[in-house]
Amino acid sequence: MTRRRLGRRDALRLGGVSALGAFLAACGVEGKGKPEASVAPDAVQKFWSGKAKNGKVDFANWPLYMDPKKPELKKFTEKTGIQVNYQEVIQEMGPWFAKVQPQLSAGQSIGFDLMVITNSLQFGQFRNSGFLAPLDHSQLPNFTKNAAPKYAQESFDPGNVFSIPWASGITGIAYDPKKTGREITKLADLWDPAFKGKVGMFSDSQELANFGLLAAGLKPGDSGEDEWKKAAAKLKEQKDAGLVRNYYDQSYVDALGKGEVWLTQAWSGDIFQKNVSDGTNFKFIIPEEGGTIWTDNFTIPVTATNPVDAIMLMDFFYEVENAASLAEYINYVCPVPAAQAQISKDAAAASGEDKTLLTQVAGSPLVFPGDADYAKLHYYVDFNTAEEQQTFASIFEPITLS
Amino acid sequence: MNRVKRTLAPYLLVLPGGLWLLLFFVVPMVTMFSLSLQQGDIVNGYVFTGHWQTYVDAITNYQTQLIRSLVYGLITTVALVVMSFPVAYWIAFYGGKRKSTYLFLILLPFFVSFVLRTISWRQILTDDGMLLHPLKEAGLLSPGFHILGTSYAVIFGLIYNFLPFMVLPIYVALERIDPRVVEAARDLYAKPLTVFRKVVFPLALPGVFAGVLMTFVPASSDYVNSGVLGSSSTTMIGQVVQAQALANSNYPMASALSFFLMAVLLTGVFIYARVLGTEDVMNAAAR
């Protein structure tokens, strides 16, 4: 297919079976690894020049990440005349990347102008493959004005070159106090033999690794292969002792509700929502040893057909009232600090149950963490190369797939 | 002219199906095989290097899951033959006018998505669910008792999900048996068990053969049941392939595992056909 594929060395290596070999070599998956091209100084201008507003935007997001009535989108359409086609098509980062990669690689539209990408392994894959459009910050005035400064220093995308946050969340421990019979305060509780077979962990290798690292007294941010091995050993110990019931994806909420697990790794907003919608009384804590913070981010794929409409929508969510209205519903960490005052104001104007709820949201450290909370939160492990990432995967994989 | 037409006709007839197979079977298979011998990563692309080591790694790293998958597949298939034969027998010989209704009832649950049905079982079998909760409340089971996450749950799910693929072929084979043959055996003073052993079962063998093929292969490579009903100690090879392909973008490993599994299954099926005597089976099936 390309000269590189059929280089002289390859041909020599193939030897006698070269005819079949050449045929086999011609089929495969082509990569796009040239990130330099997209961060060139004129990249922003190159991408955005000549692009105009088209009156519509296709938005791919995770499920349960907006009020089903979509009040914010209605308001956006009223204000700008842009129609939003909102779809909850992203369930997991790996499969989503695998699904859109062939189209992006071929330079075709994926049918979406806006997608919410977590700062996972795949964020790096999207960025390094040159699949993300560089953002024109002159078109993001509300972001510049209202976003918390710490969001400009995120290790996975310093300076928000390709992404701005949709919402952040905390990974901590959720538990059912009726079942555990005592308060859960630390990661060590996940290793307590008293809870044999009743502990839930995440199947996502990064989430799992982070807790292994923190439990072993290591920091995810500056960890390498040696630390990963120690963390894996710590997790293996937990597994071999029969403590872990299962390694879950989003289904952990259900497992907690059904008594399958008593305490589990959990994402902050989920537990808040579960308690509100099912009347349960689960607790969520940030462990003493620390928890992790992740961010789901707005990104525009390079092949987007309506990027101008997309970036307008991104900025719209950074107007204080819109950020507040979103946080009121989803209860994840809001990237706009001023939204806290707005929610308190809404709470004052509301009555009854709404009032209680909004007051709770405004005061919740899970939606607006204080400095003390942030001090306990760690970012994910960063990878410099694909090999590093594969090594990481191969160290933690035997725990979840055995 | 006529002769040319006659010699060409069979080839022309096979052309549409042949092209279909070439495009949607041969091409993807060759692509996958090629991928299994490539090296690289998703960002920089994969390059063909004839790297057979991936196969060695696949087998050494995942032998537990490979063996487990085959064992689960085997248990499922045996259980299905034992369970399906009486059902198919009853419908074929005692179904009367309602035969098609009974067959429809067997198929009915399968109008709902495979994944949804499996998730529903999860709701039923869960620790504090409708099945175990009352028994635990009544003190009949210890509070720690659970089904979900065990091999039993996974095999149960496989049996449930593949049942019609065993019942239907056996039913078809039994249905074809001429009742007069059975009658003749009885007239010759064969006891019911002898009739079954010497007449009915051998004639139903092609159906069993087809049923085994249609259940063993997909059950061994299934990843939904072990994912939804199992735990990390019931991981099947399908789940590993899924994780390698979708979560890790390690396409060579996923392809190598798929190819190896296919080879093992084909060998198994071939041995099985030899033991049963393919000719008889094929002849009977062709009738």
XYZ file of C-alpha atoms in Angstrom:
689
model
C 0.000 0.000 0.000
C 2.802 2.368 0.828
C 6.508 2.308 0.230
C 7.199 1.834 3.908
C 5.173 -1.340 4.013
C 7.065 -3.000 1.199
C 10.509 -1.754 2.089
C 13.546 -3.725 0.984
C 14.206 -5.206 4.391
C 10.660 -6.492 4.670
C 10.866 -8.064 1.258
C 14.115 -9.809 2.197
C 12.669 -11.038 5.434
C 9.749 -12.552 3.591
C 12.088 -14.660 1.502
C 10.593 -17.578 -0.400
C 6.950 -16.961 0.313
C 7.227 -13.432 -0.999
C 4.237 -13.597 -3.313
C 1.867 -14.587 -0.552
C 3.798 -12.393 1.835
C 3.463 -9.329 -0.331
C -0.213 -9.967 -0.634
C -0.596 -10.367 3.108
C 1.508 -7.302 3.760
C -0.783 -5.210 1.625
C -3.695 -5.664 3.977
C -3.583 -4.015 7.326
C -4.247 -1.013 9.433
C -2.547 2.208 8.575
C -1.576 4.634 11.289
C -1.650 8.414 11.309
C 1.095 9.176 13.756
C 2.145 12.727 13.048
C 0.967 14.929 15.893
C 3.449 17.710 15.000
C 1.366 18.657 11.970
C -1.657 19.547 14.051
C 0.149 21.648 16.652
C 2.118 23.724 14.154
C 1.801 27.460 14.921
C -0.440 28.054 11.931
C -2.515 24.910 12.561
C -5.367 26.832 14.164
C -5.566 29.343 11.370
C -5.239 26.613 8.755
C -8.072 24.614 10.214
C -10.487 27.448 10.920
C -10.018 29.750 7.905
C -12.931 29.602 5.508
C -15.121 27.686 7.961
C -18.606 29.107 8.472
C -21.677 28.535 10.603
C -24.030 25.977 8.996
C -26.978 25.979 11.395
C -26.559 22.476 12.731
C -24.267 20.402 14.917
C -24.051 16.653 15.587
C -23.027 15.985 19.184
C -21.818 12.600 20.489
C -21.865 12.209 24.270
C -21.951 9.582 27.023
C -25.324 8.434 28.404
C -26.899 10.209 31.405
C -24.789 13.289 30.895
C -27.586 15.787 30.367
C -31.186 16.256 31.474
C -33.196 14.072 29.023
C -35.388 17.108 28.273
C -32.214 18.924 27.156
C -33.173 22.424 28.346
C -29.705 23.790 27.600
C -29.782 22.649 23.984
C -33.228 24.166 23.476
C -31.933 27.443 24.812
C -28.921 27.231 22.501
C -31.137 26.685 19.451
C -33.363 29.617 20.454
C -30.369 31.859 20.849
C -28.356 30.919 17.770
C -30.748 29.135 15.423
C -28.414 26.146 15.374
C -30.142 22.746 15.540
C -28.409 20.207 17.774
C -28.580 16.499 17.055
C -27.631 15.091 20.454
C -26.781 11.391 20.634
C -25.700 9.283 23.601
C -23.492 6.980 21.567
C -20.301 6.812 23.643
C -20.247 3.967 26.183
C -16.580 3.213 26.576
C -13.502 4.959 25.262
C -11.734 1.958 23.690
C -14.620 0.773 21.521
C -15.424 4.363 20.543
C -11.883 4.898 19.287
C -11.938 1.553 17.459
C -15.235 2.540 15.845
C -14.284 5.968 14.482
C -10.591 5.344 13.817
C -10.979 3.920 10.273
C -13.106 6.883 9.133
C -10.860 9.505 10.708
C -7.826 7.753 9.277
C -9.368 7.935 5.811
C -10.189 11.627 6.297
C -13.933 11.003 6.324
C -16.564 12.552 8.555
C -17.629 10.368 11.489
C -21.070 11.976 11.468
C -20.302 14.043 14.565
C -18.909 17.539 14.968
C -18.462 17.321 18.693
C -17.501 14.377 20.867
C -16.816 14.071 24.584
C -13.532 12.247 25.156
C -12.191 11.189 28.555
C -8.543 11.821 29.422
C -7.844 8.111 28.980
C -5.354 6.145 26.907
C -7.529 6.929 23.944
C -7.244 10.701 24.398
C -3.564 10.269 23.614
C -4.374 8.055 20.661
C -6.804 10.633 19.236
C -4.323 13.471 19.801
C -1.234 11.677 18.506
C -3.033 10.432 15.415
C -3.918 14.030 14.553
C -7.632 13.287 14.786
C -8.514 16.328 16.922
C -9.038 19.822 15.527
C -6.921 22.532 17.215
C -9.254 24.898 19.049
C -9.476 28.560 18.107
C -9.537 30.230 21.516
C -10.673 33.536 20.016
C -14.005 31.768 19.479
C -14.173 30.658 23.128
C -14.613 33.946 25.050
C -16.754 32.440 27.807
C -14.267 29.651 28.391
C -11.453 32.185 28.711
C -13.516 34.272 31.138
C -15.197 31.603 33.302
C -13.196 28.365 33.357
C -11.235 27.518 36.487
C -7.528 28.191 35.805
C -6.508 24.629 36.739
C -8.221 23.330 33.606
C -5.648 25.073 31.445
C -2.846 23.013 33.009
C -4.108 19.494 32.527
C -1.287 17.131 31.759
C -3.070 15.392 28.887
C -3.701 18.638 26.996
C -1.725 21.575 28.397
C -3.147 24.920 27.289
C -6.369 23.301 26.026
C -4.986 22.994 22.504
C -7.484 20.296 21.501
C -10.007 20.115 24.299
C -11.976 21.946 26.965
C -13.735 20.110 29.810
C -17.370 19.055 29.704
C -17.353 17.823 33.296
C -14.908 16.254 35.699
C -15.458 13.493 38.133
C -13.841 11.893 41.109
C -13.078 8.208 41.429
C -13.493 7.171 45.038
C -15.271 4.509 47.059
C -19.025 4.064 47.260
C -20.518 1.826 49.930
C -23.738 0.653 51.461
C -23.466 1.521 55.189
C -26.226 -0.944 56.086
C -24.168 -3.823 54.713
C -20.661 -2.805 55.736
C -21.817 -1.962 59.263
C -19.175 0.697 59.633
C -17.840 3.795 57.983
C -15.459 3.351 55.100
C -12.716 5.946 55.001
C -9.683 4.557 53.237
C -8.397 2.448 50.377
C -7.188 -0.151 52.877
C -10.867 -0.979 53.481
C -10.973 -2.413 49.960
C -8.315 -4.870 51.164
C -10.117 -5.740 54.423
C -10.776 -9.527 54.707
C -14.077 -8.721 56.444
C -15.491 -7.830 53.024
C -14.408 -11.022 51.259
C -16.239 -11.386 47.936
C -18.080 -8.102 48.427
C -15.616 -5.633 46.940
C -16.086 -4.135 43.477
C -13.214 -2.793 41.390
C -13.139 -1.196 37.938
C -12.222 -3.185 34.839
C -10.734 -0.081 33.188
C -6.982 -0.627 33.510
C -6.199 2.997 34.366
C -8.820 3.295 37.070
C -7.753 -0.033 38.545
C -4.055 0.801 38.370
C -4.573 4.176 40.084
C -6.117 2.551 43.142
C -3.405 -0.107 43.193
C -0.735 2.605 43.054
C -2.353 4.774 45.738
C -2.942 1.766 47.989
C 0.737 0.860 47.650
C 1.652 4.413 48.638
C 2.722 5.439 45.130
C 1.693 8.436 43.014
C 0.041 7.726 39.634
C 1.350 10.977 38.122
C 5.030 10.062 38.303
C 4.913 6.297 38.100
C 6.833 4.017 35.763
C 7.105 0.318 35.042
C 8.513 -0.580 38.498
C 5.687 1.218 40.292
C 3.113 -0.411 37.995
C 4.451 -3.844 38.882
C 4.191 -3.054 42.595
C 0.634 -1.819 42.133
C -0.276 -4.926 40.139
C 1.118 -7.115 42.921
C -0.985 -5.216 45.459
C -4.097 -5.724 43.317
C -3.240 -9.374 42.720
C -3.047 -9.864 46.480
C -6.548 -8.420 46.806
C -7.843 -10.675 44.058
C -6.162 -13.863 45.302
C -7.593 -13.320 48.777
C -11.033 -13.595 47.170
C -11.974 -10.055 48.149
C -12.992 -8.872 44.695
C -16.393 -9.976 43.501
C -15.875 -8.635 40.009
C -14.201 -5.959 37.876
C -16.991 -3.731 36.630
C -17.700 -1.176 33.957
C -20.660 1.191 34.441
C -22.643 -1.794 35.785
C -21.110 -1.372 39.261
C -23.998 0.958 40.232
C -26.447 -1.866 39.639
C -24.242 -4.363 41.486
C -24.146 -2.034 44.508
C -27.913 -1.608 44.358
C -28.487 -5.379 44.238
C -26.177 -6.195 47.145
C -23.652 -7.928 44.913
C -20.972 -5.652 46.312
C -20.967 -3.728 49.582
C -18.189 -1.343 48.729
C -16.794 -0.509 45.337
C -14.675 1.824 43.272
C -17.117 4.444 42.050
C -17.562 7.643 40.076
C -18.848 10.566 42.130
C -21.901 11.759 40.180
C -23.341 8.257 39.733
C -23.869 7.685 43.442
C -25.439 11.099 43.937
C -27.838 10.400 41.042
C -28.600 6.844 42.201
C -29.548 8.075 45.689
C -31.808 10.755 44.248
C -33.522 8.563 41.656
C -33.845 5.274 43.606
C -34.084 6.616 47.140
C -31.054 4.606 48.202
C -28.691 5.802 50.883
C -25.261 4.923 49.564
C -22.227 6.913 50.573
C -19.382 8.168 48.462
C -16.007 9.070 49.911
C -12.633 10.237 48.699
C -10.231 7.784 50.391
C -7.700 9.105 52.913
C -4.825 7.841 50.749
C -6.259 9.821 47.841
C -8.566 9.354 44.902
C -8.359 10.284 41.257
C -9.884 13.017 39.173
C -10.637 12.616 35.514
C -12.088 14.940 32.929
C -14.463 14.329 30.071
C -13.648 16.807 27.331
C -15.305 18.530 24.414
C -13.305 17.835 21.253
C -13.910 18.476 17.576
C -12.845 15.723 15.172
C -10.711 17.119 12.310
C -13.208 15.838 9.775
C -16.171 17.695 11.358
C -18.496 19.247 8.804
C -19.873 21.902 11.182
C -16.914 22.910 13.390
C -18.021 26.538 13.804
C -21.417 25.512 15.159
C -19.639 22.996 17.387
C -17.258 25.512 18.926
C -20.190 27.898 19.512
C -21.943 25.146 21.464
C -18.783 24.468 23.463
C -18.534 28.098 24.461
C -22.248 28.243 25.262
C -21.748 25.715 28.076
C -19.225 28.088 29.669
C -21.834 30.805 30.215
C -22.322 30.689 33.969
C -26.059 29.944 33.950
C -25.708 27.123 31.437
C -22.830 25.565 33.345
C -24.904 25.840 36.524
C -27.986 24.310 34.973
C -25.934 21.364 33.681
C -24.217 20.783 37.025
C -27.575 20.948 38.803
C -28.660 17.950 36.833
C -25.561 15.791 36.400
C -23.832 16.519 39.739
C -20.337 16.025 38.393
C -17.468 18.449 39.000
C -18.256 21.724 37.249
C -15.351 23.478 35.480
C -16.955 26.900 36.036
C -16.429 28.071 39.668
C -18.937 30.933 39.319
C -21.682 28.360 38.770
C -21.658 27.633 42.511
C -23.053 31.081 43.334
C -25.579 30.710 40.526
C -26.814 27.378 41.927
C -27.108 28.896 45.418
C -29.154 31.696 43.859
C -31.380 29.141 42.091
C -31.752 27.300 45.396
C -32.896 30.460 47.127
C -35.524 30.992 44.455
C -36.742 27.377 44.545
C -38.948 25.706 47.134
C -39.573 22.307 48.686
C -37.589 19.340 47.492
C -35.911 21.297 44.705
C -34.576 23.742 47.229
C -32.993 21.014 49.375
C -31.493 19.369 46.346
C -30.019 22.532 44.869
C -28.603 23.576 48.229
C -26.982 20.157 48.445
C -25.483 20.486 44.966
C -24.095 23.953 45.619
C -22.473 22.786 48.845
C -21.282 19.430 47.578
C -17.523 18.886 47.469
C -18.212 16.402 44.659
C -19.499 19.173 42.390
C -17.325 22.015 43.677
C -14.314 20.415 45.403
C -12.373 22.662 47.753
C -8.600 23.037 47.754
C -8.284 20.388 50.475
C -10.216 17.940 48.297
C -8.134 18.730 45.238
C -4.990 18.104 47.255
C -6.100 14.489 47.712
C -6.916 13.955 44.047
C -4.506 12.592 41.486
C -4.467 12.636 37.721
C -4.121 9.496 35.600
C -0.860 7.884 34.586
C 0.581 9.599 31.511
C 2.180 7.725 28.655
C 4.892 9.072 26.426
C 4.987 6.233 23.926
C 2.742 3.521 22.596
C 5.145 0.877 23.944
C 4.804 2.307 27.417
C 1.053 2.094 27.077
C 1.199 -1.534 25.904
C 3.511 -2.419 28.790
C 1.054 -0.818 31.190
C -1.833 -2.760 29.655
C 0.065 -6.043 29.797
C 0.923 -5.544 33.485
C -2.660 -4.909 34.606
C -4.506 -7.124 32.144
C -3.818 -10.446 33.944
C -5.782 -9.064 36.897
C -9.025 -8.413 35.080
C -8.762 -11.138 32.439
C -7.734 -14.360 34.100
C -22.796 -23.383 -28.636
C -25.145 -25.384 -26.500
C -22.320 -27.322 -24.997
C -20.486 -24.127 -24.052
C -23.611 -22.894 -22.355
C -23.990 -26.158 -20.503
C -20.398 -26.151 -19.235
C -20.601 -22.502 -18.244
C -23.994 -22.710 -16.554
C -22.821 -24.168 -13.211
C -20.100 -21.543 -12.924
C -22.518 -18.750 -13.684
C -24.890 -20.113 -11.075
C -22.182 -20.190 -8.429
C -20.920 -16.711 -9.319
C -23.172 -14.518 -7.117
C -22.672 -16.673 -4.032
C -18.995 -17.127 -4.808
C -18.417 -13.400 -5.134
C -20.266 -12.839 -1.879
C -18.031 -15.357 -0.118
C -14.907 -13.884 -1.660
C -15.808 -10.345 -0.650
C -17.212 -10.926 2.809
C -15.392 -14.044 3.913
C -12.106 -14.557 2.093
C -11.020 -10.914 2.041
C -11.648 -10.270 5.765
C -10.040 -13.603 6.670
C -6.902 -12.814 4.693
C -6.806 -9.286 6.157
C -7.125 -10.706 9.637
C -4.468 -13.304 9.043
C -2.154 -10.609 7.722
C -2.871 -8.445 10.768
C -1.969 -11.303 13.080
C 1.550 -11.261 11.623
C 2.026 -7.492 11.805
C 3.715 -5.368 14.423
C 3.212 -1.788 15.504
C 0.613 0.303 17.272
C -2.612 1.985 16.347
C -1.168 5.497 16.198
C 1.823 4.741 13.977
C 0.190 1.953 12.031
C 0.889 -1.752 11.786
C 3.561 -3.083 9.484
C 3.759 -6.615 8.142
C 6.826 -8.337 9.572
C 5.804 -11.997 9.563
C 5.898 -11.943 13.356
C 4.800 -15.464 14.336
C 5.793 -14.791 17.922
C 2.336 -13.219 18.450
C 0.835 -16.692 18.118
C 3.250 -18.092 20.693
C 2.436 -15.207 23.053
C -1.273 -15.637 22.456
C -1.174 -19.315 23.371
C 1.175 -19.018 26.344
C -0.526 -15.961 27.846
C -4.095 -17.047 27.319
C -4.058 -20.832 27.548
C -6.214 -20.726 30.685
C -8.937 -18.808 28.875
C -8.621 -20.957 25.750
C -9.028 -24.188 27.683
C -11.812 -22.724 29.795
C -13.708 -21.665 26.664
C -13.478 -25.125 25.139
C -14.532 -26.780 28.396
C -17.509 -24.428 28.808
C -18.430 -25.022 25.154
C -18.245 -28.776 25.627
C -20.303 -28.850 28.835
C -22.891 -26.583 27.212
C -23.124 -28.778 24.129
C -23.481 -32.038 26.058
C -26.114 -30.504 28.334
C -27.954 -29.177 25.295
C -28.070 -32.576 23.567
C -29.420 -34.188 26.745
C -32.021 -31.467 27.241
C -33.048 -30.879 23.643
C -33.513 -34.447 22.473
C -36.596 -35.201 24.603
C -38.116 -31.827 23.733
C -37.569 -32.278 19.993
C -38.753 -35.894 20.245
C -41.926 -34.899 21.981
C -42.726 -32.131 19.509
C -41.943 -34.328 16.497
C -43.931 -37.375 17.597
C -46.554 -36.060 19.994
C -46.930 -32.473 18.823
C -49.884 -33.253 16.581
C -51.465 -30.248 14.945
C -49.780 -27.855 17.355
C -46.210 -28.657 16.259
C -45.600 -25.261 14.742
C -47.010 -23.531 17.821
C -44.584 -25.418 20.068
C -41.669 -24.579 17.803
C -42.779 -20.970 17.828
C -42.844 -21.032 21.637
C -39.267 -22.351 21.697
C -38.230 -19.484 19.456
C -40.336 -16.794 21.096
C -37.793 -15.530 23.666
C -35.311 -15.147 20.840
C -37.191 -12.265 19.315
C -35.655 -10.183 22.096
C -32.024 -9.133 21.769
C -29.413 -11.635 22.961
C -27.745 -9.057 25.201
C -31.007 -7.883 26.771
C -32.047 -11.441 27.604
C -28.702 -12.109 29.235
C -28.956 -8.897 31.260
C -32.451 -9.952 32.374
C -30.957 -13.164 33.772
C -28.519 -11.013 35.646
C -31.464 -9.242 37.290
C -33.052 -12.568 38.241
C -29.920 -14.292 39.520
C -28.417 -11.343 41.354
C -27.561 -11.641 45.085
C -30.556 -9.738 46.460
C -32.742 -10.500 43.459
C -36.141 -12.129 43.118
C -34.725 -15.649 43.205
C -32.171 -15.589 46.014
C -33.565 -12.859 48.253
C -36.620 -14.821 49.522
C -34.511 -17.942 50.105
C -31.962 -15.935 52.064
C -34.707 -14.226 54.091
C -36.141 -17.644 54.911
C -32.738 -18.768 56.113
C -32.454 -21.508 53.485
C -29.300 -20.005 52.036
C -26.368 -18.333 53.730
C -26.207 -14.558 53.174
C -22.986 -14.964 51.226
C -24.419 -17.438 48.714
C -24.335 -16.266 45.132
C -24.729 -17.598 41.632
C -23.667 -14.596 39.570
C -19.975 -14.504 38.849
C -19.540 -18.276 38.964
C -18.925 -20.781 36.177
C -22.438 -22.140 36.800
C -23.982 -18.808 35.870
C -21.945 -18.562 32.662
C -22.696 -22.133 31.543
C -26.338 -21.655 32.465
C -26.430 -18.530 30.269
C -24.784 -20.374 27.377
C -27.241 -23.269 27.617
C -30.178 -20.893 27.743
C -28.976 -18.792 24.826
C -28.147 -21.657 22.467
C -31.091 -23.976 23.193
C -33.058 -23.436 19.948
C -29.968 -24.092 17.858
C -29.973 -27.611 19.240
C -33.735 -28.255 19.384
C -34.468 -27.186 15.826
C -31.981 -29.383 13.906
C -32.821 -32.434 16.033
C -36.502 -31.748 15.481
C -35.990 -31.522 11.726
C -34.139 -34.866 11.685
C -36.767 -36.586 13.837
C -39.593 -35.130 11.799
C -38.163 -36.774 8.691
C -38.315 -40.259 10.196
C -41.074 -42.258 8.579
C -43.445 -43.404 11.384
C -43.802 -46.691 9.536
C -40.143 -47.482 10.254
C -40.830 -47.203 13.965
C -43.983 -49.239 13.554
C -42.064 -51.930 11.703
C -39.522 -52.134 14.504
C -42.326 -52.610 17.022
C -43.932 -55.241 14.843
C -40.645 -57.085 14.988
C -40.915 -57.160 18.787
C -38.319 -54.503 19.530
C -38.696 -53.044 23.010
C -39.221 -49.231 23.144
C -35.632 -48.705 24.259
C -34.308 -50.877 21.442
C -36.451 -48.960 18.941
C -34.935 -45.748 20.185
C -31.377 -47.084 20.256
C -31.409 -48.960 16.955
C -33.848 -46.927 14.853
C -34.727 -43.448 16.087
C -31.380 -42.270 17.428
C -29.249 -43.328 14.407
C -31.740 -41.644 12.096
C -31.650 -38.477 14.223
C -27.831 -38.356 14.265
C -27.506 -35.866 11.401
C -29.654 -33.482 13.417
C -27.501 -33.963 16.496
C -24.408 -33.432 14.349
C -25.793 -30.161 12.979
C -26.917 -29.105 16.457
C -23.492 -29.747 17.952
C -21.834 -27.692 15.219
C -24.294 -24.854 15.658
C -23.841 -24.700 19.433
C -20.285 -25.775 20.224
C -18.591 -23.269 17.930
C -20.518 -20.137 18.981
C -20.674 -21.190 22.655
C -16.886 -21.583 22.840
C -16.279 -18.173 21.323
C -19.090 -16.326 23.102
C -18.154 -13.317 25.191
C -21.513 -11.894 26.227
C -22.494 -14.546 28.789
C -19.158 -14.595 30.558
C -19.067 -10.804 30.485
C -22.559 -10.243 31.858
C -23.053 -13.259 34.142
C -19.466 -14.143 34.998
C -16.580 -12.586 36.859
C -12.861 -12.218 36.331
C -12.428 -15.930 37.064
C -14.741 -17.036 34.252
C -13.120 -15.033 31.440
C -13.553 -16.735 28.073
C -11.374 -16.277 25.031
C -14.012 -14.145 23.275
C -13.673 -11.579 26.045
C -9.912 -11.528 25.653
C -10.299 -10.959 21.902
C -12.775 -8.173 22.589
C -10.489 -6.523 25.137
C -7.461 -6.792 22.841
C -9.306 -5.441 19.810
C -11.435 -2.735 21.389
C -9.801 -1.642 24.619
C -6.109 -2.093 23.780
C -6.223 -1.660 19.988
C -3.820 -4.611 19.900
C -5.139 -5.899 16.586
C -2.373 -8.458 15.909
C -3.008 -10.202 19.238
C -6.786 -10.183 18.724
C -6.384 -11.597 15.201
C -3.908 -14.252 16.295
C -6.221 -15.405 19.075
C -9.206 -15.534 16.700
C -7.245 -17.509 14.163
C -5.917 -19.932 16.707
C -9.392 -20.477 18.167
C -10.746 -21.090 14.679
C -8.030 -23.665 13.993
C -8.740 -25.488 17.254
C -12.481 -25.528 16.638
C -12.093 -26.736 13.047
C -9.788 -29.540 14.187
C -12.273 -30.501 16.885
C -15.158 -30.525 14.448
C -13.128 -32.564 11.957
C -12.251 -35.226 14.546
C -15.853 -35.301 15.694
C -17.041 -35.814 12.103
C -14.512 -38.610 11.575
C -15.562 -40.415 14.727
C -19.213 -40.183 13.796
C -18.520 -41.195 10.203
C -19.083 -38.128 8.075
C -20.270 -40.048 5.063
C -23.253 -41.497 6.855
C -24.067 -38.203 8.421
C -23.673 -36.239 5.213
C -25.652 -38.795 3.214
C -28.434 -38.727 5.715
C -28.364 -34.961 5.854
C -28.489 -34.722 2.080
C -31.590 -36.882 1.795
